[in-house]
Short mmCIF file of C-alpha atoms and ligand atoms in Angstrom, two decimals:
data_model
loop_
_atom_site.label_atom_id
_atom_site.label_comp_id
_atom_site.label_asym_id
_atom_site.label_seq_id
_atom_site.Cartn_x
_atom_site.Cartn_y
_atom_site.Cartn_z
CA MET A 1 48.50 13.37 -42.43
CA LYS A 2 50.35 11.95 -45.37
CA TYR A 3 52.14 14.01 -47.98
CA ALA A 4 54.23 12.38 -50.73
CA GLY A 5 54.13 9.08 -48.84
CA LYS A 6 55.50 10.56 -45.60
CA HIS A 7 53.60 11.17 -42.37
CA TYR A 8 53.57 14.79 -41.21
CA ARG A 9 52.02 16.75 -38.42
CA THR A 10 51.20 20.36 -39.27
CA ILE A 11 53.56 21.47 -36.49
CA TRP A 12 56.19 19.56 -34.53
CA ARG A 13 59.28 20.07 -32.40
CA GLU A 14 62.89 19.14 -33.17
CA GLY A 15 64.89 20.00 -30.05
CA LEU A 16 64.54 23.75 -29.64
CA GLU A 17 63.27 24.29 -33.18
CA ILE A 18 59.58 24.35 -33.94
CA CYS A 19 58.87 23.11 -37.44
CA MET A 20 55.69 23.80 -39.35
CA ILE A 21 54.34 23.24 -42.82
CA ASP A 22 54.39 26.71 -44.37
CA GLN A 23 50.74 27.24 -45.31
CA THR A 24 51.49 30.45 -47.21
CA LYS A 25 53.30 28.30 -49.79
CA LEU A 26 50.56 25.67 -50.22
CA PRO A 27 49.31 24.25 -52.49
CA PHE A 28 51.88 25.38 -55.05
CA GLY A 29 54.93 24.57 -52.93
CA PHE A 30 55.68 22.42 -49.89
CA GLU A 31 58.14 24.04 -47.48
CA ILE A 32 58.93 23.70 -43.80
CA TYR A 33 59.33 26.85 -41.69
CA ARG A 34 61.62 26.55 -38.65
CA ALA A 35 61.01 28.83 -35.66
CA LYS A 36 64.01 29.28 -33.38
CA CYS A 37 62.70 31.91 -30.97
CA TYR A 38 59.33 33.14 -29.78
CA GLN A 39 59.43 36.09 -32.21
CA ASP A 40 59.69 33.62 -35.10
CA ILE A 41 56.50 32.00 -33.80
CA CYS A 42 54.78 35.41 -33.62
CA HIS A 43 55.80 36.05 -37.22
CA ALA A 44 54.52 32.62 -38.32
CA ILE A 45 51.11 33.16 -36.70
CA ARG A 46 50.79 36.76 -37.90
CA ILE A 47 51.48 36.08 -41.57
CA MET A 48 49.62 32.74 -41.44
CA ILE A 49 52.51 30.36 -42.06
CA VAL A 50 50.54 28.51 -39.40
CA ARG A 51 46.78 29.03 -39.17
CA GLY A 52 43.60 27.36 -37.97
CA ALA A 53 42.53 27.30 -34.33
CA GLY A 54 44.33 24.17 -33.13
CA ALA A 55 47.52 24.73 -35.10
CA ILE A 56 47.70 28.33 -33.89
CA GLY A 57 47.22 27.03 -30.34
CA ALA A 58 50.04 24.51 -30.69
CA ALA A 59 52.32 27.18 -32.19
CA ALA A 60 51.47 29.67 -29.43
CA GLY A 61 52.20 27.05 -26.76
CA TYR A 62 55.57 26.37 -28.35
CA GLY A 63 56.24 30.11 -28.63
CA MET A 64 55.65 30.51 -24.91
CA ALA A 65 57.91 27.53 -24.18
CA LEU A 66 60.68 28.96 -26.38
CA ALA A 67 60.48 32.20 -24.42
CA PHE A 68 61.16 30.25 -21.19
CA ALA A 69 64.10 28.56 -22.93
CA GLU A 70 65.41 31.93 -24.15
CA SER A 71 65.47 33.75 -20.83
CA GLY A 72 64.78 33.38 -17.12
CA ASP A 73 63.86 37.04 -16.84
CA ARG A 74 60.22 37.52 -15.77
CA ASN A 75 59.84 40.76 -17.75
CA PHE A 76 61.00 38.97 -20.90
CA ILE A 77 58.56 36.10 -20.30
CA ASP A 78 55.65 38.47 -19.66
CA GLN A 79 56.49 40.49 -22.77
CA ALA A 80 56.67 37.28 -24.82
CA ARG A 81 53.21 36.25 -23.65
CA LYS A 82 51.85 39.70 -24.57
CA ASP A 83 53.51 39.54 -27.99
CA ILE A 84 52.20 36.06 -28.76
CA ASP A 85 48.70 36.94 -27.55
CA ALA A 86 48.73 40.02 -29.81
CA THR A 87 49.37 38.07 -33.02
CA ARG A 88 45.76 37.12 -33.77
CA PRO A 89 42.73 38.00 -31.67
CA THR A 90 39.93 35.54 -32.47
CA ALA A 91 41.13 31.93 -32.08
CA ARG A 92 40.58 30.92 -28.45
CA ASN A 93 43.19 28.15 -28.69
CA LEU A 94 45.98 30.71 -28.87
CA PHE A 95 45.19 32.18 -25.44
CA TYR A 96 44.35 28.75 -24.02
CA ALA A 97 47.86 27.55 -24.96
CA THR A 98 49.91 30.57 -23.84
CA GLU A 99 48.10 30.55 -20.48
CA ARG A 100 48.74 26.85 -19.91
CA VAL A 101 52.46 27.00 -20.75
CA TYR A 102 52.96 30.29 -18.89
CA ASN A 103 51.43 28.90 -15.69
CA VAL A 104 53.51 25.72 -15.81
CA GLY A 105 56.69 27.60 -16.80
CA LEU A 106 56.43 30.01 -13.89
CA ILE A 107 56.44 27.09 -11.47
CA ASP A 108 59.23 25.20 -13.26
CA SER A 109 60.59 26.61 -16.53
CA SER A 110 62.13 23.24 -17.44
CA LEU A 111 58.58 21.86 -17.85
CA ALA A 112 57.39 24.51 -20.32
CA LEU A 113 58.39 22.60 -23.45
CA LYS A 114 56.79 19.41 -22.13
CA GLU A 115 53.55 21.28 -21.54
CA ALA A 116 53.64 22.66 -25.11
CA ASP A 117 54.24 19.12 -26.42
CA GLN A 118 51.26 17.96 -24.38
CA ILE A 119 49.00 20.67 -25.87
CA ALA A 120 50.03 19.58 -29.38
CA LEU A 121 49.43 15.92 -28.53
CA GLU A 122 46.00 16.65 -27.06
CA ASP A 123 45.07 18.65 -30.15
CA GLU A 124 45.94 15.66 -32.33
CA GLN A 125 43.95 13.24 -30.14
CA ASP A 126 40.99 15.63 -29.98
CA GLY A 127 40.96 15.78 -33.79
CA LEU A 128 40.77 11.99 -34.01
CA ASN A 129 37.95 11.79 -31.44
CA ILE A 130 36.01 14.60 -33.15
CA GLY A 131 36.31 12.54 -36.30
CA LEU A 132 35.02 9.38 -34.65
CA ASN A 133 32.07 11.24 -33.10
CA GLY A 134 31.24 13.25 -36.22
CA ASN A 135 31.42 10.17 -38.43
CA THR A 136 28.19 8.93 -36.80
CA LEU A 137 26.37 11.82 -38.52
CA ILE A 138 27.59 10.91 -42.00
CA LYS A 139 25.46 8.53 -44.05
CA ASP A 140 26.84 6.52 -46.95
CA GLY A 141 26.45 8.67 -50.08
CA ALA A 142 26.35 11.99 -48.18
CA SER A 143 27.27 15.31 -49.77
CA ILE A 144 28.83 17.67 -47.25
CA LEU A 145 29.50 21.37 -47.52
CA THR A 146 32.39 22.89 -45.60
CA HIS A 147 33.81 26.38 -45.32
CA CYS A 148 37.43 27.51 -44.98
CA ASN A 149 39.93 24.89 -43.83
CA ALA A 150 39.25 23.01 -40.63
CA GLY A 151 41.24 19.97 -41.67
CA TRP A 152 44.60 18.62 -40.61
CA LEU A 153 46.34 21.83 -41.66
CA GLY A 154 44.19 23.82 -39.21
CA PHE A 155 45.16 21.52 -36.35
CA VAL A 156 48.15 19.38 -35.41
CA ASP A 157 46.57 16.49 -37.32
CA TYR A 158 43.15 15.12 -38.41
CA GLY A 159 41.33 18.48 -38.08
CA SER A 160 37.86 19.29 -36.79
CA ALA A 161 35.28 19.68 -39.60
CA LEU A 162 37.19 17.45 -42.02
CA SER A 163 38.14 14.75 -39.52
CA PRO A 164 34.67 13.07 -39.57
CA ILE A 165 34.85 13.12 -43.37
CA TYR A 166 38.25 11.38 -43.39
CA ILE A 167 37.00 8.71 -40.99
CA ALA A 168 33.83 8.15 -43.05
CA HIS A 169 35.88 7.94 -46.25
CA ASN A 170 38.38 5.52 -44.70
CA GLN A 171 35.49 3.32 -43.55
CA GLY A 172 34.40 3.00 -47.15
CA LYS A 173 31.43 5.37 -47.07
CA LYS A 174 30.91 7.28 -50.30
CA VAL A 175 31.18 10.96 -49.39
CA PHE A 176 31.40 14.04 -51.55
CA VAL A 177 32.65 17.39 -50.29
CA TYR A 178 31.70 20.82 -51.57
CA ALA A 179 34.54 23.11 -50.46
CA ASP A 180 33.74 26.83 -50.37
CA GLU A 181 36.67 28.67 -51.92
CA THR A 182 36.70 31.04 -48.88
CA ARG A 183 37.76 34.42 -50.14
CA PRO A 184 39.86 36.39 -49.60
CA ARG A 185 42.70 34.01 -48.69
CA GLY A 186 41.17 30.99 -50.38
CA GLN A 187 41.70 28.47 -47.57
CA GLY A 188 39.01 26.26 -49.13
CA ALA A 189 40.27 26.50 -52.71
CA ARG A 190 43.90 26.12 -51.70
CA LEU A 191 44.16 24.19 -48.45
CA THR A 192 40.98 22.11 -48.14
CA ALA A 193 41.17 21.13 -51.81
CA TRP A 194 44.83 20.12 -51.38
CA GLU A 195 44.07 18.06 -48.29
CA LEU A 196 41.09 16.29 -49.85
CA GLN A 197 43.16 15.57 -52.93
CA ASN A 198 45.91 14.01 -50.78
CA GLU A 199 43.36 11.89 -48.94
CA GLY A 200 41.58 10.80 -52.11
CA VAL A 201 38.22 12.22 -51.01
CA PRO A 202 36.04 13.28 -53.98
CA TYR A 203 35.29 17.02 -53.88
CA ALA A 204 34.53 20.15 -55.82
CA VAL A 205 35.63 23.67 -54.99
CA ILE A 206 32.66 26.01 -55.26
CA PRO A 207 32.53 29.81 -55.37
CA ASP A 208 31.63 31.29 -52.00
CA ASN A 209 28.29 32.45 -53.35
CA ALA A 210 27.21 29.04 -54.72
CA GLY A 211 26.15 27.39 -51.45
CA ALA A 212 22.54 28.65 -51.41
CA HIS A 213 22.01 27.50 -54.99
CA LEU A 214 23.30 24.00 -54.23
CA MET A 215 21.22 23.78 -51.07
CA SER A 216 18.10 24.89 -52.96
CA LYS A 217 18.70 22.06 -55.45
CA GLY A 218 18.88 19.47 -52.66
CA LEU A 219 22.56 18.75 -53.34
CA ILE A 220 23.79 19.24 -49.77
CA ASP A 221 22.89 16.77 -47.01
CA LEU A 222 24.97 18.21 -44.23
CA VAL A 223 27.12 21.24 -43.42
CA ILE A 224 30.14 20.83 -41.14
CA VAL A 225 32.36 23.81 -40.31
CA GLY A 226 35.06 24.50 -37.74
CA ALA A 227 35.18 27.22 -35.10
CA ASP A 228 37.73 29.67 -33.82
CA ARG A 229 35.93 30.48 -30.58
CA ILE A 230 32.67 29.28 -29.05
CA ALA A 231 30.91 31.39 -26.44
CA ARG A 232 29.21 29.89 -23.37
CA ASN A 233 25.76 30.23 -24.98
CA GLY A 234 26.86 28.21 -28.04
CA ASP A 235 27.39 31.11 -30.48
CA ALA A 236 30.37 30.18 -32.67
CA ALA A 237 32.90 32.39 -34.47
CA ASN A 238 34.32 30.95 -37.65
CA LYS A 239 35.78 32.18 -40.94
CA ILE A 240 33.85 35.00 -42.57
CA GLY A 241 31.02 33.61 -44.69
CA THR A 242 30.05 30.84 -42.27
CA LEU A 243 27.04 32.79 -40.99
CA GLU A 244 25.51 33.03 -44.47
CA LYS A 245 25.77 29.24 -44.89
CA ALA A 246 24.11 28.69 -41.52
CA ILE A 247 21.20 30.98 -42.37
CA VAL A 248 20.65 29.27 -45.72
CA ALA A 249 21.01 25.78 -44.22
CA LYS A 250 18.31 26.65 -41.65
CA HIS A 251 16.06 27.90 -44.46
CA TYR A 252 16.36 24.60 -46.33
CA GLY A 253 16.26 22.38 -43.22
CA ILE A 254 19.82 21.13 -43.71
CA PRO A 255 21.69 20.08 -40.53
CA PHE A 256 24.46 22.55 -39.70
CA TYR A 257 27.20 21.25 -37.38
CA VAL A 258 30.18 23.01 -35.84
CA ALA A 259 33.18 20.78 -35.03
CA ALA A 260 35.65 21.97 -32.41
CA PRO A 261 37.71 20.72 -29.46
CA LEU A 262 36.82 21.93 -25.97
CA SER A 263 39.99 24.08 -26.06
CA THR A 264 38.06 26.35 -28.47
CA PHE A 265 35.28 27.06 -25.96
CA ASP A 266 35.54 30.33 -24.06
CA THR A 267 33.12 30.45 -21.14
CA ASP A 268 34.28 33.99 -20.34
CA CYS A 269 32.48 35.10 -23.50
CA LEU A 270 28.82 35.16 -22.53
CA SER A 271 27.72 35.30 -26.16
CA GLY A 272 29.16 35.81 -29.62
CA LYS A 273 29.01 39.57 -29.06
CA ASP A 274 32.01 39.22 -26.74
CA ILE A 275 34.18 37.47 -29.34
CA PRO A 276 36.77 39.82 -30.88
CA ILE A 277 36.63 39.81 -34.66
CA GLU A 278 39.92 40.31 -36.47
CA GLU A 279 40.10 42.88 -39.26
CA ARG A 280 42.84 41.83 -41.65
CA ASP A 281 45.03 43.63 -44.15
CA HIS A 282 43.09 45.15 -47.04
CA ASP A 283 45.67 43.83 -49.50
CA GLU A 284 44.19 40.33 -48.96
CA VAL A 285 41.06 41.56 -50.77
CA LEU A 286 42.76 43.80 -53.31
CA TRP A 287 45.39 41.30 -54.54
CA GLN A 288 45.62 37.58 -55.26
CA THR A 289 48.75 35.48 -55.72
CA GLY A 290 49.05 32.30 -57.74
CA PRO A 291 51.04 30.57 -60.47
CA ASP A 292 50.59 31.02 -64.20
CA LYS A 293 50.50 28.03 -66.55
CA MET A 294 54.31 27.88 -66.47
CA ASN A 295 54.20 27.70 -62.65
CA ASN A 296 55.63 31.19 -62.13
CA LEU A 297 54.02 32.99 -59.18
CA HIS A 298 52.40 36.37 -59.77
CA THR A 299 50.50 38.78 -57.59
CA ILE A 300 47.70 40.51 -59.44
CA ARG A 301 45.19 43.20 -58.52
CA VAL A 302 41.59 41.95 -58.49
CA CYS A 303 39.71 45.11 -57.45
CA ALA A 304 39.30 48.47 -59.12
CA PRO A 305 42.23 50.77 -58.32
CA GLY A 306 41.26 53.16 -55.51
CA SER A 307 38.64 50.77 -54.04
CA ASN A 308 37.76 51.07 -50.39
CA VAL A 309 37.93 47.71 -48.61
CA LEU A 310 36.58 46.00 -45.51
CA ASN A 311 38.19 42.72 -44.48
CA PRO A 312 36.61 41.16 -41.36
CA ALA A 313 38.16 37.70 -41.00
CA PHE A 314 35.39 36.03 -38.96
CA ASP A 315 31.68 36.13 -38.29
CA VAL A 316 29.56 34.71 -35.51
CA THR A 317 26.87 32.11 -36.11
CA PRO A 318 24.20 32.35 -33.41
CA ALA A 319 23.48 29.16 -31.47
CA GLU A 320 19.91 28.91 -32.81
CA LEU A 321 21.29 28.22 -36.29
CA ILE A 322 23.59 25.41 -35.09
CA THR A 323 22.20 21.86 -35.01
CA GLY A 324 24.98 20.56 -32.79
CA ILE A 325 28.63 20.92 -31.82
CA ILE A 326 30.90 17.95 -32.46
CA THR A 327 33.55 17.75 -29.73
CA GLU A 328 36.10 15.14 -28.70
CA LYS A 329 33.77 14.10 -25.87
CA GLY A 330 30.59 13.82 -27.90
CA ILE A 331 28.06 15.81 -29.89
CA ILE A 332 26.23 18.44 -27.86
CA LYS A 333 23.47 20.98 -28.32
CA PRO A 334 24.73 24.58 -28.52
CA THR A 335 23.41 25.58 -25.11
CA GLU A 336 25.03 26.81 -21.92
CA GLU A 337 23.76 23.76 -19.98
CA ALA A 338 25.21 21.31 -22.50
CA ILE A 339 28.52 23.18 -22.68
CA PHE A 340 28.98 23.29 -18.91
CA ALA A 341 28.04 19.63 -18.64
CA ILE A 342 30.87 18.59 -20.96
CA ILE A 343 33.64 21.09 -20.33
O1 LIG B 401 42.03 32.88 -40.92
P1 LIG B 401 42.25 31.43 -40.68
O2 LIG B 401 42.64 30.64 -41.85
O3 LIG B 401 43.11 31.20 -39.50
O4 LIG B 401 40.80 30.96 -40.35
C1 LIG B 401 40.49 30.32 -39.24
C2 LIG B 401 40.09 29.00 -39.62
O5 LIG B 401 40.92 28.19 -39.90
C3 LIG B 401 38.69 28.74 -39.80
O6 LIG B 401 37.82 29.67 -39.36
C4 LIG B 401 38.34 27.32 -39.53
O7 LIG B 401 37.19 27.06 -40.21
C5 LIG B 401 38.17 26.94 -38.07
S1 LIG B 401 39.64 26.70 -37.22
C6 LIG B 401 40.45 25.40 -38.01
#
């Protein structure tokens, strides 16, 4: 990704420091967070300095590797894995990465960092290949709806749902993106909008409840979203609100694609019912933070004082609502047979 003329990955390593673009500061500030120990990584994942399936996975892999660098004590290593795994429950990539680095590190701890580097590199390459495969679905002049942020910020680079859009745009196709704002944290309004702006892709942020209206007017040709975990039957967990879009897209006959690397698939989950859904802090719903016209940040209450709140962070879109899954190895049907054939 390019920001201010410089190439960045969302997360990278400098010696024993893990650097990441601080996504809690975007789009109003651009800061780099430096993790020096595995607890720093836990903190970064928990408060969403780093977020998005692939980026969380890369961070978790690095967290596990830092733990091996911090101590040779098996109890410490095991505790570190438990701590990292406890940061966020839904994104499969997190557990995929800690498991890979843990297994390599137990055999030879000096290889743990290399393994974490490899996970980050694979995530970047997968993003590019998802983009190349997904681009084949995008016609010149297409209007695409996306939800949350499954762009380069959600991965090490390129992204999943946005990667095909970047490739199409770079090939000269005219594309237009409708970005759901994605309450409560506003990953669409803040992160996707910022990314698309940087890449020069024309877009509009839309309120979360505008998708059905736009689809009913024939303004959306295609929906592409990311995924945090995909069960073996093709059910896909993604940011809360995705399910509604899938239901409406089916109603209007609009193709609905999920884009995700194979590291997001969890064949131990028989269906979406087995995917743990994170319940996040109620303050995310009750309060919003942003700058005033003078660029001073404020946190303001947006719900009636005393309101009860529910804040599920993800929902599960059943396979029958998904037209196809765009992976780094090709586009597949959301079925157990197709998943096992490719994995
Ligand atoms: O809560 P977040 O921001 O970590 O949400 C997860 C996601 O980024 C999305 O669900 C995304 O669409 C798929 S993973 C890049």
